[in-house]
CSV table of C-alpha atoms and ligand atoms in Angstrom, one decimal:
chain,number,residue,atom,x,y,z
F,1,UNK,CA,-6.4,53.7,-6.5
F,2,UNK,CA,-6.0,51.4,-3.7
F,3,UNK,CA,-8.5,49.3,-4.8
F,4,UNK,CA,-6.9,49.2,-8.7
F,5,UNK,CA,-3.4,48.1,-7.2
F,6,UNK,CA,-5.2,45.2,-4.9
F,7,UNK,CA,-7.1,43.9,-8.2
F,8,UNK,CA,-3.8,44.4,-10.6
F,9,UNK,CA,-1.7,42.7,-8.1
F,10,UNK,CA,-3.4,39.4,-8.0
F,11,UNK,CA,-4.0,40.0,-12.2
F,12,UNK,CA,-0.5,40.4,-12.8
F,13,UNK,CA,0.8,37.2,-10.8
F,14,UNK,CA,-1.4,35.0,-12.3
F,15,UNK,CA,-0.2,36.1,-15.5
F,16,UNK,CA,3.5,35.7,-14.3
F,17,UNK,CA,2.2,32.4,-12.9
F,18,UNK,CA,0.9,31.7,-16.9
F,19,UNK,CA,4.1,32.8,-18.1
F,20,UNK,CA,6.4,30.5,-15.4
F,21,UNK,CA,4.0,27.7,-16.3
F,22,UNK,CA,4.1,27.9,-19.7
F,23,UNK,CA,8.0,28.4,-19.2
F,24,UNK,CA,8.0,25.4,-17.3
F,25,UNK,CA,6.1,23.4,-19.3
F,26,UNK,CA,8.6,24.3,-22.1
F,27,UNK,CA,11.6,23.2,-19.9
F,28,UNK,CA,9.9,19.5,-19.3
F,29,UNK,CA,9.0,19.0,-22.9
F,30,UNK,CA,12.3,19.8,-23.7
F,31,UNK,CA,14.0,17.6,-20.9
F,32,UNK,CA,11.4,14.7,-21.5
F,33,UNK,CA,12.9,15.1,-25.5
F,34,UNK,CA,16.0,15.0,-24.5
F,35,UNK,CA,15.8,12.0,-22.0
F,36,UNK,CA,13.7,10.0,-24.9
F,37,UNK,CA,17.2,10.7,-27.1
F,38,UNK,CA,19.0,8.9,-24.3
F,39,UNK,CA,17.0,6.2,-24.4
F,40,UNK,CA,19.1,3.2,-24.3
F,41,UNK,CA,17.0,-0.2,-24.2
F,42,UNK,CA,18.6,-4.2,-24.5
F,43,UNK,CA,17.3,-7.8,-24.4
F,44,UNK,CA,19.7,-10.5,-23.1
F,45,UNK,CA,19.5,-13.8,-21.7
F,46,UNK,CA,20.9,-15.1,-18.4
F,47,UNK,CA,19.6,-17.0,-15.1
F,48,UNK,CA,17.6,-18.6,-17.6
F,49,UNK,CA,15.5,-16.4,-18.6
F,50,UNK,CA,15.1,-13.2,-21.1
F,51,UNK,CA,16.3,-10.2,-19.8
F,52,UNK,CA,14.9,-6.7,-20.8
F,53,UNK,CA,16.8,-2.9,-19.6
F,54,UNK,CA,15.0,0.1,-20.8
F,55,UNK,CA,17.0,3.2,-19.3
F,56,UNK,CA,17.1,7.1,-20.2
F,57,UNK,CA,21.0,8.2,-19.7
F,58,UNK,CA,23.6,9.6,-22.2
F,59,UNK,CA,26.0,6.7,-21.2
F,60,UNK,CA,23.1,3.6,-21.5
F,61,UNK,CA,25.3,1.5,-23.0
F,62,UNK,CA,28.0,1.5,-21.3
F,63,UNK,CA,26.2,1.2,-18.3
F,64,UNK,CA,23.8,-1.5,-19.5
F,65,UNK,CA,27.9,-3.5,-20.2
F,66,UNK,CA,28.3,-3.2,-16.5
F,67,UNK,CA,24.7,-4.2,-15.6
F,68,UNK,CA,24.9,-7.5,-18.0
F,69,UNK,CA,28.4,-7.7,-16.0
F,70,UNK,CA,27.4,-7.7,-12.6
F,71,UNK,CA,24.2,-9.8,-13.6
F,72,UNK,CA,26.6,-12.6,-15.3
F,73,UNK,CA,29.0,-12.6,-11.7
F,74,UNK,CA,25.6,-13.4,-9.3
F,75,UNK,CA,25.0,-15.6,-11.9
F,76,UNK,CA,28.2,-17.2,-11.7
F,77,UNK,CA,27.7,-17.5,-7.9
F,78,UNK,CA,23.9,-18.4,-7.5
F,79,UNK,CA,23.8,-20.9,-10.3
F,80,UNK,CA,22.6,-24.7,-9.7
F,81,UNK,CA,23.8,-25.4,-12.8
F,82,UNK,CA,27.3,-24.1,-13.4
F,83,UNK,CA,29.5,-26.7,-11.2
F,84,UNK,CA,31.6,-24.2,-9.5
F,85,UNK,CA,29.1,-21.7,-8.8
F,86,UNK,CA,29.5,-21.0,-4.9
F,87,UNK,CA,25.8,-22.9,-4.0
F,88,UNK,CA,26.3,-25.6,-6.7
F,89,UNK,CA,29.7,-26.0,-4.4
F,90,UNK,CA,27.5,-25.7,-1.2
F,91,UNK,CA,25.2,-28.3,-2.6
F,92,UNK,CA,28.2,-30.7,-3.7
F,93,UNK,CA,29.7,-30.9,-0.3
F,94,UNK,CA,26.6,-31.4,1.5
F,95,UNK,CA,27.3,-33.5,4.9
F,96,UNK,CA,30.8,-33.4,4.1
F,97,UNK,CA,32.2,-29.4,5.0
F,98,UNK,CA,31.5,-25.9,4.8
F,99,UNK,CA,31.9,-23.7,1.3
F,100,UNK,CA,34.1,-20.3,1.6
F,101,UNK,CA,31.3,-17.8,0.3
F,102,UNK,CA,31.4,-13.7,-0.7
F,103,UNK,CA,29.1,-11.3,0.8
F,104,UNK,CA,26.7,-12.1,-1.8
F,105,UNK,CA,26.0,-15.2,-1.2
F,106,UNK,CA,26.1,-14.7,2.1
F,107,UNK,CA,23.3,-12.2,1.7
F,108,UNK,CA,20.9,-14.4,-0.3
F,109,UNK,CA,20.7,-16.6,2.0
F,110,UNK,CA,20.2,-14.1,4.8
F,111,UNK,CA,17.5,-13.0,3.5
F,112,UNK,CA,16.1,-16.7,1.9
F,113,UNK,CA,16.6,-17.9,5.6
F,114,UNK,CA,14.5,-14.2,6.5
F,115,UNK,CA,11.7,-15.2,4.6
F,116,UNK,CA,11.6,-19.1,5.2
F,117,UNK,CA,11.4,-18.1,9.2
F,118,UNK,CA,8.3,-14.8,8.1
F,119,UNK,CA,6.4,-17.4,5.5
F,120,UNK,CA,6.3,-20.7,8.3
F,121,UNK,CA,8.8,-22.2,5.3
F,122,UNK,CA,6.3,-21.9,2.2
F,123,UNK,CA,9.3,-20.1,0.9
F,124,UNK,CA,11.9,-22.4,1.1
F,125,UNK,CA,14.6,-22.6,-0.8
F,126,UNK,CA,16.2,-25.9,1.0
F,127,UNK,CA,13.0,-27.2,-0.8
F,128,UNK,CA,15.5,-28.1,-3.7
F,129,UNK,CA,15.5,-32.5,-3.5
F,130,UNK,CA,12.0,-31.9,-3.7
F,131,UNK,CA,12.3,-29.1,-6.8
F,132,UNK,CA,14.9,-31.9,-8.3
F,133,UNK,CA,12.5,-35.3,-7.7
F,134,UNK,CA,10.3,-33.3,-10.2
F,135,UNK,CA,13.0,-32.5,-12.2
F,136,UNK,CA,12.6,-29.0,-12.3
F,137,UNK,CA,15.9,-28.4,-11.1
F,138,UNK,CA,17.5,-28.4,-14.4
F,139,UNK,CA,16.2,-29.7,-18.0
F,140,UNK,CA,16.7,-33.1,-16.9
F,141,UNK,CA,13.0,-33.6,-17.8
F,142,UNK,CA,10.0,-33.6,-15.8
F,143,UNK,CA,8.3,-36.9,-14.0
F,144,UNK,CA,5.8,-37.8,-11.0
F,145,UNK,CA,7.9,-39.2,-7.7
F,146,UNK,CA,6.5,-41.3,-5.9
F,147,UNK,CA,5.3,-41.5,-2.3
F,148,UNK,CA,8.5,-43.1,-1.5
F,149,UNK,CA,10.6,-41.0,-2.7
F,150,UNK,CA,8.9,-37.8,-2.0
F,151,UNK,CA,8.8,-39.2,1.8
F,152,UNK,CA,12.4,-40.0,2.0
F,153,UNK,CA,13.7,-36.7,0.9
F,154,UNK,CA,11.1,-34.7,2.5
F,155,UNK,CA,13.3,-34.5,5.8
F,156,UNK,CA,16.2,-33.1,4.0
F,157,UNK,CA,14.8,-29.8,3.4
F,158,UNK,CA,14.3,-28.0,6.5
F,159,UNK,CA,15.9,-25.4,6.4
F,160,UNK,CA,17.9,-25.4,10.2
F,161,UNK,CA,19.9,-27.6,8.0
F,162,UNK,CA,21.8,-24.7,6.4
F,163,UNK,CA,24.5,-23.2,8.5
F,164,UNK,CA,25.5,-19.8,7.9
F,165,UNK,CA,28.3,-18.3,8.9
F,166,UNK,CA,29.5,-14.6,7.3
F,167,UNK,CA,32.4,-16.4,5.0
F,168,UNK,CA,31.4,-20.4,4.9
F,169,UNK,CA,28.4,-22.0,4.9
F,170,UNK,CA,27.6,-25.7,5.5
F,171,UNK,CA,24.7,-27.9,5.0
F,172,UNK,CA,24.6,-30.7,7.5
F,173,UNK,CA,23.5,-33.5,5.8
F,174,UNK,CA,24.2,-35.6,2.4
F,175,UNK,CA,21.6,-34.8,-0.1
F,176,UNK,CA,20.5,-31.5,1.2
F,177,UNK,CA,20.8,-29.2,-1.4
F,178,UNK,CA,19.6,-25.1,-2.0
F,179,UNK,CA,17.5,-24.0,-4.9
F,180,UNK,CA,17.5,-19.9,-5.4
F,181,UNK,CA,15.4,-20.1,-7.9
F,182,UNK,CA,12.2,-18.5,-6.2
F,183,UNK,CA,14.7,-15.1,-5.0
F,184,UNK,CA,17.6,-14.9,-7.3
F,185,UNK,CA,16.0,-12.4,-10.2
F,186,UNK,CA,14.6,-10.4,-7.2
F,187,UNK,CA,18.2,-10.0,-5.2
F,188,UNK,CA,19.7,-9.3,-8.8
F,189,UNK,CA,17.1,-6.9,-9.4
F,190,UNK,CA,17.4,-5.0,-6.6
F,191,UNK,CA,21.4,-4.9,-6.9
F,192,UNK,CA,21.4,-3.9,-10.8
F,193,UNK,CA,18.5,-1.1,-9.5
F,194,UNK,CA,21.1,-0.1,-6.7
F,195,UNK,CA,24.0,-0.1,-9.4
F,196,UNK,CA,21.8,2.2,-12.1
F,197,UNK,CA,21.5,4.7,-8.9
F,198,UNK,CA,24.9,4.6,-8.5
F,199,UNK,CA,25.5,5.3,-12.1
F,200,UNK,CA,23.0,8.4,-12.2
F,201,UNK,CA,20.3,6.8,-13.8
F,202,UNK,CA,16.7,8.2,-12.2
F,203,UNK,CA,14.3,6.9,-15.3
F,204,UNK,CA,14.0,3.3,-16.7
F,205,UNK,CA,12.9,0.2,-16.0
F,206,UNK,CA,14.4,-3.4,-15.8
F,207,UNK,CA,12.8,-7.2,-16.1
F,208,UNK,CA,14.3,-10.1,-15.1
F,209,UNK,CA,12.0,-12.6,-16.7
F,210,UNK,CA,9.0,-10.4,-15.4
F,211,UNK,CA,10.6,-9.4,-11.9
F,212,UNK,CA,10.2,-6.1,-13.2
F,213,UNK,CA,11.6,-3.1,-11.3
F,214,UNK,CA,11.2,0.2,-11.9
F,215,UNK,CA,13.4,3.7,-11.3
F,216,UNK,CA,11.4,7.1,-11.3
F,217,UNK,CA,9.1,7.6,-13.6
F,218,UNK,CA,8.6,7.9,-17.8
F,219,UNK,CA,10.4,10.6,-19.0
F,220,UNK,CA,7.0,12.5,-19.1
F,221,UNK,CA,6.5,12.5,-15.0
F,222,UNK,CA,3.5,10.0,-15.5
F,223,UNK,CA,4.1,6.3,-13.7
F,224,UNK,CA,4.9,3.7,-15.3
F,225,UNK,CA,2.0,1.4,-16.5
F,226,UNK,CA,2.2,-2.5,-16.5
F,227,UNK,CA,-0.1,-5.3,-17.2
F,228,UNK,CA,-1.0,-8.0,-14.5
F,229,UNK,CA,-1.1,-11.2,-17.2
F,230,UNK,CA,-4.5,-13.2,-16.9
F,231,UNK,CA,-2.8,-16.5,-16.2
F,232,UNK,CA,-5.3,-18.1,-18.5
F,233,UNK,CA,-4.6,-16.6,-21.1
F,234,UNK,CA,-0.9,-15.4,-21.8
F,235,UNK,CA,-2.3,-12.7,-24.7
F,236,UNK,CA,-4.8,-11.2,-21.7
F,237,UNK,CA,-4.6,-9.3,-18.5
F,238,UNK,CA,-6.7,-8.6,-15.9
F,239,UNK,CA,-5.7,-5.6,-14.9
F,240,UNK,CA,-3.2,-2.4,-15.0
F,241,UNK,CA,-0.5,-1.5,-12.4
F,242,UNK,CA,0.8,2.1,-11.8
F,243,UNK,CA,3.8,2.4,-10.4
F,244,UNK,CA,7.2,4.3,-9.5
F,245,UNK,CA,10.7,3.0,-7.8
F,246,UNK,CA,8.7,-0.5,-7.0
F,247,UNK,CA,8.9,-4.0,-8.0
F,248,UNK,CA,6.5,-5.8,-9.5
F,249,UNK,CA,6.6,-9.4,-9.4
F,250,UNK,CA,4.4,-12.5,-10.6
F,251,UNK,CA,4.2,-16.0,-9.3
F,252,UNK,CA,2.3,-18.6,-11.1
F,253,UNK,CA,1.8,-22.1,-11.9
F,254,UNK,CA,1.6,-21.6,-15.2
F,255,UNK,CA,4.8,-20.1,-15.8
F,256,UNK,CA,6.4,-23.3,-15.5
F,257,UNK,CA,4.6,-27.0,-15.8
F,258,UNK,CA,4.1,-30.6,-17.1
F,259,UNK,CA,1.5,-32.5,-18.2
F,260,UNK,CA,1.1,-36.7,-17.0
F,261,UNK,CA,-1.8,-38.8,-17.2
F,262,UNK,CA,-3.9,-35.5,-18.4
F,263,UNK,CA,-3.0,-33.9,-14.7
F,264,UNK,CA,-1.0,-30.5,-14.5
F,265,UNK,CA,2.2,-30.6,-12.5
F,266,UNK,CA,3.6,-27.0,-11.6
F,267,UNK,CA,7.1,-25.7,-10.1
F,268,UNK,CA,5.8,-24.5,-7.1
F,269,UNK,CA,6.0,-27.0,-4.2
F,270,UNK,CA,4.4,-27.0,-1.1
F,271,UNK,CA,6.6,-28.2,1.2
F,272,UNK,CA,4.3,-29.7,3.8
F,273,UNK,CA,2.7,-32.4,1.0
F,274,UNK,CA,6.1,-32.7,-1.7
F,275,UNK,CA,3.6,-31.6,-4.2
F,276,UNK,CA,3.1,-28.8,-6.5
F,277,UNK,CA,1.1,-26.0,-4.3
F,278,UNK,CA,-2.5,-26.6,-4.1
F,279,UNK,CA,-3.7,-23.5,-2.4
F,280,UNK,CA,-6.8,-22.4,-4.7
F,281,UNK,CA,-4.3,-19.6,-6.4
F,282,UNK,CA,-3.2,-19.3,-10.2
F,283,UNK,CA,-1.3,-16.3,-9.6
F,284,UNK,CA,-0.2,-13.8,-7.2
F,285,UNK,CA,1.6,-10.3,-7.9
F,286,UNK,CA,3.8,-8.4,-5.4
F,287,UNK,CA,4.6,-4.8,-5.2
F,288,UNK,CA,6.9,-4.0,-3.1
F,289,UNK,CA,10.2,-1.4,-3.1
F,290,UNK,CA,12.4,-4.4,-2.3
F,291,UNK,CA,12.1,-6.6,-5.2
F,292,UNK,CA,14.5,-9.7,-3.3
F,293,UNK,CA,10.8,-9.5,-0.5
F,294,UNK,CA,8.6,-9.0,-3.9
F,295,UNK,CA,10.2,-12.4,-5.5
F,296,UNK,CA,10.3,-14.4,-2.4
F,297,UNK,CA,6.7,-13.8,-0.9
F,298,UNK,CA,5.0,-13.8,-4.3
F,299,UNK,CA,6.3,-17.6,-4.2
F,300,UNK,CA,5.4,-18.3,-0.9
F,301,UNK,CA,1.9,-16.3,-0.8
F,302,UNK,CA,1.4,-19.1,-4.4
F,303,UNK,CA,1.9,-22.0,-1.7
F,304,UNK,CA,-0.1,-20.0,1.2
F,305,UNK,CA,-3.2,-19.5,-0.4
F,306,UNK,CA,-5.1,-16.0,0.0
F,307,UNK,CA,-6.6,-16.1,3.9
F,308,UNK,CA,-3.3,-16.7,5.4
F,309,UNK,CA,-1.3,-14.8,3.0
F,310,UNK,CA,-3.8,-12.0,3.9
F,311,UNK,CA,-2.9,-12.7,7.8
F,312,UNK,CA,0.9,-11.7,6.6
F,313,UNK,CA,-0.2,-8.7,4.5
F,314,UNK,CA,-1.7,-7.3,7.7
F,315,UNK,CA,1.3,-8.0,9.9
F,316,UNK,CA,3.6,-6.5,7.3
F,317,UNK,CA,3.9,-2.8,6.1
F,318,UNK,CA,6.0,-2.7,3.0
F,319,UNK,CA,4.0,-5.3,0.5
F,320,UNK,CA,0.5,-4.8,-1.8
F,321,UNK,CA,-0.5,-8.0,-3.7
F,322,UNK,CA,-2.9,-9.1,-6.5
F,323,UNK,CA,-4.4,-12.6,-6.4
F,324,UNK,CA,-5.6,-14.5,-8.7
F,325,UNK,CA,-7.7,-17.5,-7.6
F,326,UNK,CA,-9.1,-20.4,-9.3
F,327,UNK,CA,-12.8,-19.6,-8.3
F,328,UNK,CA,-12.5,-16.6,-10.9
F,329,UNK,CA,-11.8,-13.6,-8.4
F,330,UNK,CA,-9.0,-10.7,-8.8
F,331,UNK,CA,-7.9,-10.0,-5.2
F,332,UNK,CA,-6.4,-6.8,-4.5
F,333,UNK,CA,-5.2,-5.7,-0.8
F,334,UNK,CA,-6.3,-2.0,-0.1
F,335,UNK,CA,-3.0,-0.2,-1.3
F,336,UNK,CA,-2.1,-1.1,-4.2
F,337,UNK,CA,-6.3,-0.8,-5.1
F,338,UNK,CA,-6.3,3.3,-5.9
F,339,UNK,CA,-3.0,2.1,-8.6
F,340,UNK,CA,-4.8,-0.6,-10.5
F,341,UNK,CA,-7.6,-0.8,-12.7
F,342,UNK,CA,-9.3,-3.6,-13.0
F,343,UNK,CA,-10.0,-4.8,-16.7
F,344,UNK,CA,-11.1,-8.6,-16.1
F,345,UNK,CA,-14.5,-8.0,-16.6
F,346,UNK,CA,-15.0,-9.4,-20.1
F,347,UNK,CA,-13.6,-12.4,-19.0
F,348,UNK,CA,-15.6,-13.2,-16.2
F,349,UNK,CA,-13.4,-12.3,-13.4
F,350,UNK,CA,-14.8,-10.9,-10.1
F,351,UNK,CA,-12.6,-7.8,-8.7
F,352,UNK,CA,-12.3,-7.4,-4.6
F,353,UNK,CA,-10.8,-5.3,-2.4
F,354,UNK,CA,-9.3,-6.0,1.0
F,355,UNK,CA,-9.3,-3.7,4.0
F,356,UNK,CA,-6.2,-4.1,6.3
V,401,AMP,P1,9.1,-18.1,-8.6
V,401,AMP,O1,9.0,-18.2,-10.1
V,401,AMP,O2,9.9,-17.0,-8.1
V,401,AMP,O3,7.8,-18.3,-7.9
V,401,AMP,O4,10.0,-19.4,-8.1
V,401,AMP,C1,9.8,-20.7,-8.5
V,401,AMP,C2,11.0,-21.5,-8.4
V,401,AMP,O5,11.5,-21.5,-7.0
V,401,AMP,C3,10.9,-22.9,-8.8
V,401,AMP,O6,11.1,-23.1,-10.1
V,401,AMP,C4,11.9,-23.6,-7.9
V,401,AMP,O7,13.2,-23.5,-8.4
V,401,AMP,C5,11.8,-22.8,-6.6
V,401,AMP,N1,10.8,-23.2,-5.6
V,401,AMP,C6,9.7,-24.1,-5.8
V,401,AMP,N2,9.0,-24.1,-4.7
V,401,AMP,C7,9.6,-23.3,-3.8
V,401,AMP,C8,9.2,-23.0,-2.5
V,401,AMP,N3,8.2,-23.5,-1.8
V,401,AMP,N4,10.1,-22.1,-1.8
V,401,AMP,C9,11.2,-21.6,-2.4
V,401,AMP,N5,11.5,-21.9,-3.7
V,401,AMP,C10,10.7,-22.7,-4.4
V,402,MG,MG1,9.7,-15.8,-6.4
């Protein structure tokens, strides 16, 4: 008798165990349907670039209104090229006095100061009479500086020339100017991500001109999959991402560039030479939860090259990266390695893995 109950007992709770499964399972397909209903997805274009929002809530479009909103108002403040933006005022009364700024000005350039002082200034967004000499500034068209010029306006960007203060801020001299163009998706990112929280929003998935950022997982439970572009080829990849509430974001000379005299000018400079970086990288990929860190580093590691941006991936905790390098190698530091497959193979890429 004993001996019956001891073997019923276990029988019967695995079958209550089959039945709460298989109850559960039911409740998930049923939620995952229901969250695919609320799908809500819309492509825009602002910060100069195309804008994607893919997110599962019964009131997507209204909040997707308020994201395009809030994106349009950083906009309105960050932008070079919109002459009352706050930095395009901070830029226009260089040498001569300090700009009232808000809070969010104030913290991008917090944090660009952060990561100019972390990087030894290969992020560097008082880099900006260099970005302009190129003319990448704006559409004023691309050309070759010379020497000269490069030389004269190469003192004008370090960046102790910036001073911040919590409502103003001031650069010292005439002709210093800031470029947020290496940070701006990834602040904006991270504030539409915090807004989308706000709202209730726990699935989805936003890109800024591929500063993606994610929130949860698919509706299914599984991460969300993206492709590392083989920067090659813009119809390839090299490799597959897995990831949940992270940022993912790609730096690369080939996302912007002109051609002279059959050579390759990129938007990337190196600050130390005035020229586009040189550093043996074609690409770098960040992941990172803080996608403002994600979008500056992945900028500055481009400029770095991999041994010393290795050195900062072993100081730091809270970044993974993916290189790229022209010698034909896919770099991966240790954790992001068990969430990407490699899938460069057929086109001659080498995969490695770096221990801390
Ligand atoms: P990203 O696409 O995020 O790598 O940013 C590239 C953009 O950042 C360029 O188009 C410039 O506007 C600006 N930029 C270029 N070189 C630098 C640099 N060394 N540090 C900071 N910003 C830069
Ligand atoms: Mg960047």
């Amino acid at each position: 008798m004993n001996i019956k109950k001891t073997l019923l007992f276990p029988l019967m709770a695995a079958l209550l165990l089959a039945g709460c499964s298989e109850k559960r399972e039911e409740a998930q397909k049923q939620l995952a349907m229901q969250k695919e209903e609320n799908l809500h997805e819309v492509t825009t274009f602002a910060m100069d670039t195309v804008m994607m929002f893919h997110i599962y809530h019964e009131d997507g479009d209204a909040i997707l209104i308020e994201v395009e909103q809030e994106i349009r108002r950083l906009e309105a403040l960050f932008s070079i090229t919109v002459s009352d933006s706050e930095i395009a005022q901070l830029n226009a009364n260089a040498g001569i006095q300090a700009v009232d700024i808000s809070p969010d000005t104030n913290g991008i350039l917090t944090r660009g100061l952060e990561f100019a002082s972390l990087t030894d200034e290969a992020y560097n967004m008082n880099i900006s009479p260099i970005v302009s000499a190129w003319g990448f500034a704006t559409d004023e068209g691309n050309r070759v500086p010379s020497l000269e010029e490069l030389e004269s306006v190469l003192p004008l960007t370090t960046p102790d020339g910036l001073v911040l203060e919590e409502d103003t801020a001031y650069l010292q001299e005439a002709g210093m100017s800031v470029d947020l163009g290496g940070i701006a998706k990834g602040y904006t990112a991270d504030l539409v991500v915090d807004l989308l929280h706000e709202k209730g929003v726990t699935n989805g998935w936003v890109s800024l001109g591929g500063n993606l950022s994610m929130l949860g997982t698919k509706t299914d439970g599984s991460m969300w999959e993206l492709a590392v572009q083989n920067p090659i080829d813009a119809s390839d990849y090299v490799g597959m991402i897995s990831a949940t509430d992270q940022s993912v974001v790609t730096s690369g000379g080939y996302q912007r560039y002109f051609e002279e005299d059959g050579v390759i000018y990129h938007h990337i400079i190196d600050g130390k030479t005035g020229y586009p970086a040189d550093s043996g990288l074609i690409s770098v990929t960040i992941v990172s939860e803080d996608s403002t860190k994600a979008d500056a580093l992945s900028t500055a590691l481009f400029v770095m090259g991999l041994e010393e941006s290795l050195d900062l991936w072993r100081m730091e905790q809270d970044f993974e990266a993916i290189f790229v390098t022209e010698d034909g190698r896919v770099v991966a530091t240790e954790g992001i390695a068990d969430r990407f497959v490699f899938e460069g193979r057929d086109n001659d890429f080498v995969y490695e893995v770096v221990d801390k």
